[in-house]
Short mmCIF file of N, CA, C and O and ligand atoms in Angstrom, two decimals:
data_model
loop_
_atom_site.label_atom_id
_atom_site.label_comp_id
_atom_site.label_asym_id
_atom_site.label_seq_id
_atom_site.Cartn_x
_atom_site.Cartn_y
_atom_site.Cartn_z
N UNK A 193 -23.35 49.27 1.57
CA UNK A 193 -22.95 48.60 2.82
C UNK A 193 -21.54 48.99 3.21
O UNK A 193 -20.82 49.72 2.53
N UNK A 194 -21.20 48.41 4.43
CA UNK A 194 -20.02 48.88 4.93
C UNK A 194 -18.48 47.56 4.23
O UNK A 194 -17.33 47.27 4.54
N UNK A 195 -19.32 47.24 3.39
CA UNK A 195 -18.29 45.41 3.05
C UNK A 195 -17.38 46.27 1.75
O UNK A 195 -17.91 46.81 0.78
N UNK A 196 -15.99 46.22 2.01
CA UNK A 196 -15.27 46.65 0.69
C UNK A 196 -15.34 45.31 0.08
O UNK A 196 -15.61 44.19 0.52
N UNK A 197 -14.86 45.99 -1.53
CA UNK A 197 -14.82 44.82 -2.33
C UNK A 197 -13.21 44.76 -1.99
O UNK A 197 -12.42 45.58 -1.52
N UNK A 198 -13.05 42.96 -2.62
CA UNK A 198 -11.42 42.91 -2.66
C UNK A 198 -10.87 44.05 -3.55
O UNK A 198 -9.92 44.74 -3.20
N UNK A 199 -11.41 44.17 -4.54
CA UNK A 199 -11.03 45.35 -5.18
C UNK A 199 -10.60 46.95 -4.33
O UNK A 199 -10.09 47.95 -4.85
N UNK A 200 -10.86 46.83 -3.50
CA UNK A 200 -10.62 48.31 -2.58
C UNK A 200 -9.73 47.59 -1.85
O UNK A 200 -8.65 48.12 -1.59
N UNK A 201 -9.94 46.53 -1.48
CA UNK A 201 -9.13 45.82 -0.56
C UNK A 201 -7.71 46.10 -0.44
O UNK A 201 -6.97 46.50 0.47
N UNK A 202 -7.55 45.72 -1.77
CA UNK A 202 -6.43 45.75 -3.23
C UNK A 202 -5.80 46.78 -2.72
O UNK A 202 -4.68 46.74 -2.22
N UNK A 203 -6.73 48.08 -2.85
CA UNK A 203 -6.35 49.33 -3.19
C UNK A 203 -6.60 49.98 -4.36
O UNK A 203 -5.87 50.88 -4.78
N UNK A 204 -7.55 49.62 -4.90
CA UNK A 204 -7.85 50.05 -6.06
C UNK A 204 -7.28 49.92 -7.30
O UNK A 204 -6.67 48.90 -7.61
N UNK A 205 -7.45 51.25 -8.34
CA UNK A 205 -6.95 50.84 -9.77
C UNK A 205 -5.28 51.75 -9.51
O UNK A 205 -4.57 51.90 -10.50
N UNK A 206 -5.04 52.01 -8.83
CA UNK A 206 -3.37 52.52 -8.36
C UNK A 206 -2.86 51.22 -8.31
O UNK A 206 -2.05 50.96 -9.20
N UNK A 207 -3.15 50.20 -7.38
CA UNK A 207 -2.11 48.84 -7.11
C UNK A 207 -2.38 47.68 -7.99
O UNK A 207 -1.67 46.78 -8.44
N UNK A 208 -3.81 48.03 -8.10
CA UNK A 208 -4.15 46.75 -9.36
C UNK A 208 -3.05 46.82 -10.56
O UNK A 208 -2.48 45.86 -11.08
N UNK A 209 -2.89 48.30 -10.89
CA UNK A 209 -2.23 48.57 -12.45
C UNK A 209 -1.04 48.30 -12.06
O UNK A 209 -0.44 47.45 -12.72
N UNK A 210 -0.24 49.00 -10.74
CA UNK A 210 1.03 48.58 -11.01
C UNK A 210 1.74 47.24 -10.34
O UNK A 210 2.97 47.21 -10.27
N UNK A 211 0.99 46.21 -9.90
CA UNK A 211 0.58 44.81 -9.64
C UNK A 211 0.70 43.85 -11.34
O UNK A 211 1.38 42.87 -11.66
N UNK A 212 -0.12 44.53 -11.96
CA UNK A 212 -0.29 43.84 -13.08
C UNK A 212 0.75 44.26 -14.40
O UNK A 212 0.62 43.78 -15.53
N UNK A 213 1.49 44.97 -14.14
CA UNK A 213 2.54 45.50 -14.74
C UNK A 213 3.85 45.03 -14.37
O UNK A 213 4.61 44.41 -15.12
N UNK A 214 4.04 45.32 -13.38
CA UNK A 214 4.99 44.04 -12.45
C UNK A 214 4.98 43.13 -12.96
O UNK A 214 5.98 42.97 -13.67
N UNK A 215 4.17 42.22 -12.96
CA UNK A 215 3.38 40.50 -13.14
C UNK A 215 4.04 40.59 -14.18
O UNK A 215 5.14 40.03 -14.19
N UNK A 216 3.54 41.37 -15.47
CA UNK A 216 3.95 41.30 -16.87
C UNK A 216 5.68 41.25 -17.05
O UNK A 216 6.37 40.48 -17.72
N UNK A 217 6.10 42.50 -16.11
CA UNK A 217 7.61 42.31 -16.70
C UNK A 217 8.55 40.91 -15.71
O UNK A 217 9.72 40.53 -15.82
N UNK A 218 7.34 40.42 -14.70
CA UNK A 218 8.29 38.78 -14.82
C UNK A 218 7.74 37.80 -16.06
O UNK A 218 8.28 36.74 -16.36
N UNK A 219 6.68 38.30 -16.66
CA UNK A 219 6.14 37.41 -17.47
C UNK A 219 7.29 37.54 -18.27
O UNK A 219 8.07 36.61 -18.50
N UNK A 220 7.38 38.45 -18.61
CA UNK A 220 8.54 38.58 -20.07
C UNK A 220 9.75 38.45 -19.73
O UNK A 220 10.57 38.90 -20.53
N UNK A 221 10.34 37.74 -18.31
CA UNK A 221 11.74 37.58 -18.50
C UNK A 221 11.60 36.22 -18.14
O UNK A 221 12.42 35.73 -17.36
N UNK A 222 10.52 35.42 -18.67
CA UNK A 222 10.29 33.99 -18.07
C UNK A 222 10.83 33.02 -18.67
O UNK A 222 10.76 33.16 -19.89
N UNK A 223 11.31 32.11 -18.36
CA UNK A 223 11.87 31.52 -20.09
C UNK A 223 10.93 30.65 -20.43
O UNK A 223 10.84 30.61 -21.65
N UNK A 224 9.92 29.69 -19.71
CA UNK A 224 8.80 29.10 -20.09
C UNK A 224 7.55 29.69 -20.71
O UNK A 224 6.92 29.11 -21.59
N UNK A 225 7.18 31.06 -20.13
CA UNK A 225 6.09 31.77 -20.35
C UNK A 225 6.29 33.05 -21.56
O UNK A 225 5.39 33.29 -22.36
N UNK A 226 7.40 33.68 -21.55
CA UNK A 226 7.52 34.61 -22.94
C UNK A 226 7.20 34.37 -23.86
O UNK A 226 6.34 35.08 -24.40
N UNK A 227 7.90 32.90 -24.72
CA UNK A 227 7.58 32.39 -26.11
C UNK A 227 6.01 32.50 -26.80
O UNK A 227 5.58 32.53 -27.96
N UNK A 228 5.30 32.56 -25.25
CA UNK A 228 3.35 32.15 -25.12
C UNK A 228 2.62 33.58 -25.82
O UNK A 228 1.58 33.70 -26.46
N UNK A 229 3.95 34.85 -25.29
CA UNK A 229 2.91 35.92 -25.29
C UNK A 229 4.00 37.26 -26.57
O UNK A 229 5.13 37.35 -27.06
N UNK A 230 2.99 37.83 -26.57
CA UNK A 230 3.64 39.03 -27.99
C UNK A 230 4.57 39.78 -27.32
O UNK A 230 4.71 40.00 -26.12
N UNK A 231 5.20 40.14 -28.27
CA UNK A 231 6.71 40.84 -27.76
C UNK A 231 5.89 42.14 -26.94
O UNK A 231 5.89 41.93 -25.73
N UNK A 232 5.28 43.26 -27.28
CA UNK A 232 4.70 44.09 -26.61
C UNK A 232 3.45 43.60 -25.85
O UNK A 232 2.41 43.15 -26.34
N UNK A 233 3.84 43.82 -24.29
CA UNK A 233 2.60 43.07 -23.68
C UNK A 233 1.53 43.84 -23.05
O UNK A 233 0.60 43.39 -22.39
N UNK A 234 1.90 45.76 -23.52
CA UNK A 234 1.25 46.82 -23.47
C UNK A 234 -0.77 46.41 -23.47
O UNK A 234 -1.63 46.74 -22.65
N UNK A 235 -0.87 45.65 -24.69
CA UNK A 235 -2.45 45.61 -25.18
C UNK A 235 -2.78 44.20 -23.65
O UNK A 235 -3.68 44.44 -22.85
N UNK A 236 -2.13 43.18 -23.53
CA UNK A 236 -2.27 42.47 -22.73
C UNK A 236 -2.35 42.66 -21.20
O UNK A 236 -2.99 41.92 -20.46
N UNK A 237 -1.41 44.06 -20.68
CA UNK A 237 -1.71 44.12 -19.69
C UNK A 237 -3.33 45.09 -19.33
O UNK A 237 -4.26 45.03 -18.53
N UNK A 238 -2.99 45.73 -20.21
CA UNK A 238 -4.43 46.74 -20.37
C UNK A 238 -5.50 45.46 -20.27
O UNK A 238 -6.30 45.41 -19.34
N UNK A 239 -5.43 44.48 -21.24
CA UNK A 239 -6.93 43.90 -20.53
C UNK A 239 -7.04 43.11 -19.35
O UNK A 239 -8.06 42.90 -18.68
N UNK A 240 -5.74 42.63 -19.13
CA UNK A 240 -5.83 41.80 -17.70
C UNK A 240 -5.92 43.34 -16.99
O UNK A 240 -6.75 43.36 -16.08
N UNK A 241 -5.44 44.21 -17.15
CA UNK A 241 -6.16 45.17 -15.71
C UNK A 241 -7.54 45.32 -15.73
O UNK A 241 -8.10 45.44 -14.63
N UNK A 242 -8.42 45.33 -17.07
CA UNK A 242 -9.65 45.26 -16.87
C UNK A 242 -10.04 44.08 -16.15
O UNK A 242 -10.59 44.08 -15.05
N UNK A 243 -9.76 43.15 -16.77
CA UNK A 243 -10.30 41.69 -16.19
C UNK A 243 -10.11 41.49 -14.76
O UNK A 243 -11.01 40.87 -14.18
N UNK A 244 -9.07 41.93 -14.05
CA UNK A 244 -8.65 41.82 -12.70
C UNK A 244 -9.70 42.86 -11.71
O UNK A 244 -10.13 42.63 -10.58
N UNK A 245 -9.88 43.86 -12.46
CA UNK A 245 -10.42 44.52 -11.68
C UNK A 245 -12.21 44.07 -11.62
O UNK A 245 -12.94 44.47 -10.71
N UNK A 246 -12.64 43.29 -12.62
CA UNK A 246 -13.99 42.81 -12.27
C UNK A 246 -14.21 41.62 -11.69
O UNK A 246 -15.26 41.33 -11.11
N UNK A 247 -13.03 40.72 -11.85
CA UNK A 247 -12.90 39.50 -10.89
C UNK A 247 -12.56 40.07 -9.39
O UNK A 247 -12.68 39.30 -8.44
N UNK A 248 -12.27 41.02 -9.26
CA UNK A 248 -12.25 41.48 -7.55
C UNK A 248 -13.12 42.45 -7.15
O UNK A 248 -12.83 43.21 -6.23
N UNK A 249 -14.38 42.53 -7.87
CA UNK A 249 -15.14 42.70 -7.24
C UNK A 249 -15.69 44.58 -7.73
O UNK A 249 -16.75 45.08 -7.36
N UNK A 250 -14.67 45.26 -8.57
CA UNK A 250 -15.19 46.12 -9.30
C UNK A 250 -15.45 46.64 -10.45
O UNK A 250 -15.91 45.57 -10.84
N UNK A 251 -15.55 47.22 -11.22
CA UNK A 251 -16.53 47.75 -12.33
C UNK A 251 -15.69 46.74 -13.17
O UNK A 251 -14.52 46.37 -13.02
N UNK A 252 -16.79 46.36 -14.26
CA UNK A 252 -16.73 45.54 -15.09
C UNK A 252 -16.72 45.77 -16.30
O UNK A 252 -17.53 45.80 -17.23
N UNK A 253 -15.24 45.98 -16.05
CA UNK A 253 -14.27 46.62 -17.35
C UNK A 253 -14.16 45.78 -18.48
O UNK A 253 -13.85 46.29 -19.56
N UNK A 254 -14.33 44.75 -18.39
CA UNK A 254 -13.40 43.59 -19.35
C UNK A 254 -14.48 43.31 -20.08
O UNK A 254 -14.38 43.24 -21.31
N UNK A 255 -15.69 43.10 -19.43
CA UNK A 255 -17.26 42.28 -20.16
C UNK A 255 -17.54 43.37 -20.98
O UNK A 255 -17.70 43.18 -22.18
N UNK A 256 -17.63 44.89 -20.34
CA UNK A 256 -18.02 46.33 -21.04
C UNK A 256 -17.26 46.14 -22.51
O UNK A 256 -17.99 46.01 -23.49
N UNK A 257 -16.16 46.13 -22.63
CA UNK A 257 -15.19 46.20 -24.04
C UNK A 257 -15.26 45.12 -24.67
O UNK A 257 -15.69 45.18 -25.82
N UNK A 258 -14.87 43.85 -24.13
CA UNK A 258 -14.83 42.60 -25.12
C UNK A 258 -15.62 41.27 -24.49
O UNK A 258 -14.96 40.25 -24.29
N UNK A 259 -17.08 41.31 -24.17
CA UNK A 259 -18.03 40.51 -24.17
C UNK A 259 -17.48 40.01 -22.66
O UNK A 259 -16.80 40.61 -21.83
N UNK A 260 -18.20 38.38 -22.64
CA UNK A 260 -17.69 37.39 -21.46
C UNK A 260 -16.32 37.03 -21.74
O UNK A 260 -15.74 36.87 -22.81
N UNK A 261 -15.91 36.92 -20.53
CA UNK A 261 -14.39 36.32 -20.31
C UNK A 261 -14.12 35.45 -20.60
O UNK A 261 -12.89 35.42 -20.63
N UNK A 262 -14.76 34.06 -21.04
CA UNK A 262 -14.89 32.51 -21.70
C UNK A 262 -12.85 32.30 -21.81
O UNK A 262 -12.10 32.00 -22.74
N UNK A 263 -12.59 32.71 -20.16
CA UNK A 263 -11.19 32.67 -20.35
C UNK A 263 -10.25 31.51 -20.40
O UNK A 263 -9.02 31.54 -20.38
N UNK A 264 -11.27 30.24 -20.48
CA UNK A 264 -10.78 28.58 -20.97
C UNK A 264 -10.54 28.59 -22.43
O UNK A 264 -9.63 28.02 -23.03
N UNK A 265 -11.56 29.39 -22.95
CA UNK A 265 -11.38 29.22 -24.97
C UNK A 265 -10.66 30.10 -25.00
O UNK A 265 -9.78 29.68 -25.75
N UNK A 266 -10.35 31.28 -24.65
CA UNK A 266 -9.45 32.31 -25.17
C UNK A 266 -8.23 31.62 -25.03
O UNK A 266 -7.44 31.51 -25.97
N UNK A 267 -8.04 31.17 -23.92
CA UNK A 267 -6.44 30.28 -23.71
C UNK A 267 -6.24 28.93 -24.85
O UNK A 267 -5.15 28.42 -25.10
N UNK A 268 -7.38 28.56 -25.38
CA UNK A 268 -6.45 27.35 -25.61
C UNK A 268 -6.17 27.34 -27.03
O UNK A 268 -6.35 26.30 -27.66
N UNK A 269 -5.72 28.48 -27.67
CA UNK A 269 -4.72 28.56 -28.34
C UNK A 269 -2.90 28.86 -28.25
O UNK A 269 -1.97 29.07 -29.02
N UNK A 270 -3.12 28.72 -26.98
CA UNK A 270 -1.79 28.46 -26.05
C UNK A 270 -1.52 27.19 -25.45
O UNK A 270 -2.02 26.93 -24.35
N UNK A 271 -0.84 26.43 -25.98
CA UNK A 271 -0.37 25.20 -24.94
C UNK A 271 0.19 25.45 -23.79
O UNK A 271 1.42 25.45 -23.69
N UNK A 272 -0.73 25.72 -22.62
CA UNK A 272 -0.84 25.43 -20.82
C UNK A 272 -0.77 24.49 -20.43
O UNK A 272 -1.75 23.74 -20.47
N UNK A 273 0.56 24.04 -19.81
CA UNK A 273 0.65 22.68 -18.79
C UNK A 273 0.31 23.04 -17.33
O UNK A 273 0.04 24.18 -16.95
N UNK A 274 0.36 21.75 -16.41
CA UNK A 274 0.39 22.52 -15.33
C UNK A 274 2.01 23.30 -15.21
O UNK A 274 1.98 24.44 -14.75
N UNK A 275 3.03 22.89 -15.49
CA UNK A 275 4.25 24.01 -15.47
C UNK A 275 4.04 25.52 -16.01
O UNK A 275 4.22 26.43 -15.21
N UNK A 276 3.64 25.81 -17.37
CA UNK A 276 2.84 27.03 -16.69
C UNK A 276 2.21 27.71 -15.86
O UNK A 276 2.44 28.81 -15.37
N UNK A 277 1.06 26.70 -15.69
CA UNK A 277 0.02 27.09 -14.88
C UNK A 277 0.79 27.91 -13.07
O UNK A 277 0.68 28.92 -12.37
N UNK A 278 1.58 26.53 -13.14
CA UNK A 278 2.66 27.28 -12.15
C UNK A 278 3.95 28.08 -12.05
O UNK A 278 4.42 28.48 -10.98
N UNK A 279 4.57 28.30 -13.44
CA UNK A 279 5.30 29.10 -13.66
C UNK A 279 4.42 30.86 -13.48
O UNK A 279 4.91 31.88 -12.99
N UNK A 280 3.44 30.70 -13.89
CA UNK A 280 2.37 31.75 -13.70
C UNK A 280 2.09 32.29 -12.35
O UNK A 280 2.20 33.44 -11.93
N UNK A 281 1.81 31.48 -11.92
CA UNK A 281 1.12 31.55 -9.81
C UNK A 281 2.70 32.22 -9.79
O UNK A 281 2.85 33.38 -9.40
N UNK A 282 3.61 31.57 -10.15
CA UNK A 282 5.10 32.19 -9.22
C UNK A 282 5.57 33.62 -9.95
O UNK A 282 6.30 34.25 -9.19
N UNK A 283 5.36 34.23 -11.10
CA UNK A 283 5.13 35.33 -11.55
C UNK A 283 4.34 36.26 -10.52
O UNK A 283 4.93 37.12 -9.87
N UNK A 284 3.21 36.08 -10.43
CA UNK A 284 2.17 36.78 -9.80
C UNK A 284 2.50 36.86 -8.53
O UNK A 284 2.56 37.98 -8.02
N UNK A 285 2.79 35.65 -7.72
CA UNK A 285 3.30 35.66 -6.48
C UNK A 285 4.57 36.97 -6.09
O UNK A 285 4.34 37.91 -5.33
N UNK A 286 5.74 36.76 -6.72
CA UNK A 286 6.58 37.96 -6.93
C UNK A 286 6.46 39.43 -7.46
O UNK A 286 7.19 40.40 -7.26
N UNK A 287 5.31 39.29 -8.20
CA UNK A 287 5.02 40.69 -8.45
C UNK A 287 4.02 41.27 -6.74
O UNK A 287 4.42 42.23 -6.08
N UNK A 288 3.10 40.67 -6.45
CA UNK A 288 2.32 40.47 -4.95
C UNK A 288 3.84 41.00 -3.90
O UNK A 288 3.53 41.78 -3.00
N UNK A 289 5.28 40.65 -3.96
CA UNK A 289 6.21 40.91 -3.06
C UNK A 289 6.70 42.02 -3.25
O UNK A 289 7.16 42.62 -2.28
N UNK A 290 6.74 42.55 -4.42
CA UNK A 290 7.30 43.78 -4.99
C UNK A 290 6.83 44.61 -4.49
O UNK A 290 7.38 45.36 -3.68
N UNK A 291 5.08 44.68 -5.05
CA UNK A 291 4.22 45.82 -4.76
C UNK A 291 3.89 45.97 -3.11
O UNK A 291 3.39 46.98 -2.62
N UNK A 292 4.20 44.94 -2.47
CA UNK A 292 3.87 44.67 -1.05
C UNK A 292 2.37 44.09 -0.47
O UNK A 292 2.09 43.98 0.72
N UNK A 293 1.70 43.83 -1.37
CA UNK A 293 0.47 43.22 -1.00
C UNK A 293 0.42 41.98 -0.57
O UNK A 293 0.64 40.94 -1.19
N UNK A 294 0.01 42.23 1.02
CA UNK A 294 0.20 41.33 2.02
C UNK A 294 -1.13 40.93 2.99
O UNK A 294 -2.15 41.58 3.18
N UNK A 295 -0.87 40.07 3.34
CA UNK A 295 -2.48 39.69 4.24
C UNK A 295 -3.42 38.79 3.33
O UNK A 295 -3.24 37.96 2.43
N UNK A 296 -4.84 39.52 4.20
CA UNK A 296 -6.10 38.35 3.79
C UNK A 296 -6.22 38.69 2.14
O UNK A 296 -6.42 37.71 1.42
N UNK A 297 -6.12 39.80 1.61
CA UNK A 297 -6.00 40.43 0.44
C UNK A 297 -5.19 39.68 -0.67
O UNK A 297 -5.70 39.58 -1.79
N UNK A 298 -4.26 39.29 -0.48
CA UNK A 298 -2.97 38.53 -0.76
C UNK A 298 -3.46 36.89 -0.92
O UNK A 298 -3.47 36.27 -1.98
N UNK A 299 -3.89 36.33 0.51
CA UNK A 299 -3.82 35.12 0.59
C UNK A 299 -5.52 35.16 -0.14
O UNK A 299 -5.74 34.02 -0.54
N UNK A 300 -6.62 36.00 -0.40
CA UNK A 300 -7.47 35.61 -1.41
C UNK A 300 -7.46 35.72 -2.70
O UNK A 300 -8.03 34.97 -3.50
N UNK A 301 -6.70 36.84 -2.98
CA UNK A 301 -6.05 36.48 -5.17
C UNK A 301 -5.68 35.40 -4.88
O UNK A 301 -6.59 34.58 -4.94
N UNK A 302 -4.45 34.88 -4.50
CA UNK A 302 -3.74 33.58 -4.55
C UNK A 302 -4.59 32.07 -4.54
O UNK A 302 -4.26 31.04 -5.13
N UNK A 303 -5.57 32.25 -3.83
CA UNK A 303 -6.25 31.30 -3.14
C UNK A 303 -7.31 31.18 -4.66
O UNK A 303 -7.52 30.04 -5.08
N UNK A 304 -7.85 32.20 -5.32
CA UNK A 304 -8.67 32.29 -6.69
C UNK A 304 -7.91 32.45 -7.88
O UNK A 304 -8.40 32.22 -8.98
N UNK A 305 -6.86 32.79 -7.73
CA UNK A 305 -6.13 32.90 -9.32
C UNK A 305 -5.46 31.34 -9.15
O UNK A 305 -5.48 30.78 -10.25
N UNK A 306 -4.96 30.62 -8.25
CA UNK A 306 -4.52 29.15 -8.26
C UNK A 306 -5.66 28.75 -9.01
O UNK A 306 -5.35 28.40 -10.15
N UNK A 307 -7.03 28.67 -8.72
CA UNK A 307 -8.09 27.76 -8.92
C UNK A 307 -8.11 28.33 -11.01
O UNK A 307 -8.32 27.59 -11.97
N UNK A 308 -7.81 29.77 -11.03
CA UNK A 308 -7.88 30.25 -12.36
C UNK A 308 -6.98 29.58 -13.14
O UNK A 308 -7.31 28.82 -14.06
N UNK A 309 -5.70 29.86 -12.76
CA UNK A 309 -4.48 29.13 -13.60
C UNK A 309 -4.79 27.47 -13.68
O UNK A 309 -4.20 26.91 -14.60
N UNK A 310 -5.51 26.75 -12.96
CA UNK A 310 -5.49 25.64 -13.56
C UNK A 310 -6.30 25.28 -14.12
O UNK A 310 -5.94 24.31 -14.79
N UNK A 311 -7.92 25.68 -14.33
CA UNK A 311 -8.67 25.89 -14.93
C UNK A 311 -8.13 25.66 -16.30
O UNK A 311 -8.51 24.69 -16.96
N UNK A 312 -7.00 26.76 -16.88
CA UNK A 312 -6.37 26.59 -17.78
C UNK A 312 -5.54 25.78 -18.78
O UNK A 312 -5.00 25.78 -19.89
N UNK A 313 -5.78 25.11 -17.66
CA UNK A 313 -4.52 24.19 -18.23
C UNK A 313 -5.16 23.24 -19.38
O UNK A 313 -6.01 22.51 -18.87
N UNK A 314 -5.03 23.04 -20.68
CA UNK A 314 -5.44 22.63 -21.59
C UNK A 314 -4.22 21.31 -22.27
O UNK A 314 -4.59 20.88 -23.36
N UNK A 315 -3.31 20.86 -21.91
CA UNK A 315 -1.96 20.28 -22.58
C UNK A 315 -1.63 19.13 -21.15
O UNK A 315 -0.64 18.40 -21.17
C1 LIG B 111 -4.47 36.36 -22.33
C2 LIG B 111 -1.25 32.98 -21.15
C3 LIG B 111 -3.46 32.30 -16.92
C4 LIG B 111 -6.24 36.13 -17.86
C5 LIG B 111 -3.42 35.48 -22.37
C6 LIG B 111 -2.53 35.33 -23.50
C7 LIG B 111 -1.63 34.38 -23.17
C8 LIG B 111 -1.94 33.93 -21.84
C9 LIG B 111 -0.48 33.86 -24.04
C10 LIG B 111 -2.62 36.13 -24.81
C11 LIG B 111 -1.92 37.45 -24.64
C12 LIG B 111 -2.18 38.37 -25.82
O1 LIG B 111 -2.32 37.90 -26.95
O2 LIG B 111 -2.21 39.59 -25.59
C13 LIG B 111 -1.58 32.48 -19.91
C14 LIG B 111 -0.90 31.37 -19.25
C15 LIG B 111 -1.54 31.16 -18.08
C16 LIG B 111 -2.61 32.15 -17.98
C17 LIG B 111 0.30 30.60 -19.79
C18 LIG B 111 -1.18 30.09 -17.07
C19 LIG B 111 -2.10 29.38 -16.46
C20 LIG B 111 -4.37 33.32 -16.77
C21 LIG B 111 -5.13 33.58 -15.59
C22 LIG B 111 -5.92 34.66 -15.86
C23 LIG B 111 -5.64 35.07 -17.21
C24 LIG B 111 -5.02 32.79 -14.28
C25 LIG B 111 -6.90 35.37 -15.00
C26 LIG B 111 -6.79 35.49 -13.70
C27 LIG B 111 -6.03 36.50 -19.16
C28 LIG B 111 -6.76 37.55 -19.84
C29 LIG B 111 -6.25 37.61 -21.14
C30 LIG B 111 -5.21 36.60 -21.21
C31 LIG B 111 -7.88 38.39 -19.26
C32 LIG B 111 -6.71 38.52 -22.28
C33 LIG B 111 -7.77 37.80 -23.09
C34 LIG B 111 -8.18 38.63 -24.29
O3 LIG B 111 -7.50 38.56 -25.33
O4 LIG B 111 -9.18 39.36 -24.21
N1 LIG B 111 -3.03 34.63 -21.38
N2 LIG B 111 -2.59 32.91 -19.12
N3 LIG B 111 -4.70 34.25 -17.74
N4 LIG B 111 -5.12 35.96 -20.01
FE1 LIG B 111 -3.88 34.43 -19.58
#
């Protein structure tokens, strides 16, 4: 059909990767959110780029390598408040300003990763 996925939307695996790389190096200068995650966040961003890229709609990178995403149990060996949850959205949000991803594209991650990050919240 003529319908892109958000994933093209995006721009593909060019903006996804350096979107999610971004994200990571506010993750790691966070002072709430660092303590959460491993000093090298190399293996972590690699799978959130898989994972990102099948939650928007293309190839399904993340399920192919390491099963279902069951990304409520994987988290809750992390204590997630909602202050994470939103220290997180505002990570992502700023990496989204960096890379320049703007519009309907923009306002639909935001609009589904909000509903994701709190999902999370386990604390
Ligand atoms: C893994 C924290 C929200 C997707 C992780 C890890 C931490 C973490 C500490 C483990 C990193 C590692 O060991 O490499 C958080 C916090 C969140 C949050 C504090 C705040 C709400 C999200 C959201 C998504 C997500 C909204 C998806 C849109 C993932 C994925 C992994 C992961 C795919 C890798 C799971 C695996 O090991 O296979 N997260 N996360 N996280 N997170 Fe989050």
């Amino acid at each position: 059909s003529n319908q892109m996925t958000p994933y093209e939307a995006l721009g593909g695996e060019a903006v996804l990767s350096e979107l999610v790389d971004t994200f990571y190096s506010y993750v790691a200068n966070h002072p709430d959110l660092a303590p959460l995650f491993p000093k090298d966040l190399t293996e972590t961003a690699r799978k959130q780029k898989q994972f990102l890229t099948q939650f928007l709609g293309g190839p399904s990178l993340y399920t192919e390598e390491h099963g279902h995403p069951m990304l409520r149990a994987r988290h809750m060996p992390f204590p997630i408040s909602k202050n994470e949850a939103e220290a997180w959205l505002s990570c992502m949000n700023k990496a989204m300003d960096t890379v320049n991803v703007e519009g309907l594209i923009r306002e639909y991650m935001m609009e589904r990763l909000t509903m994701t990050a709190h999902h999370m919240v386990n604390k």
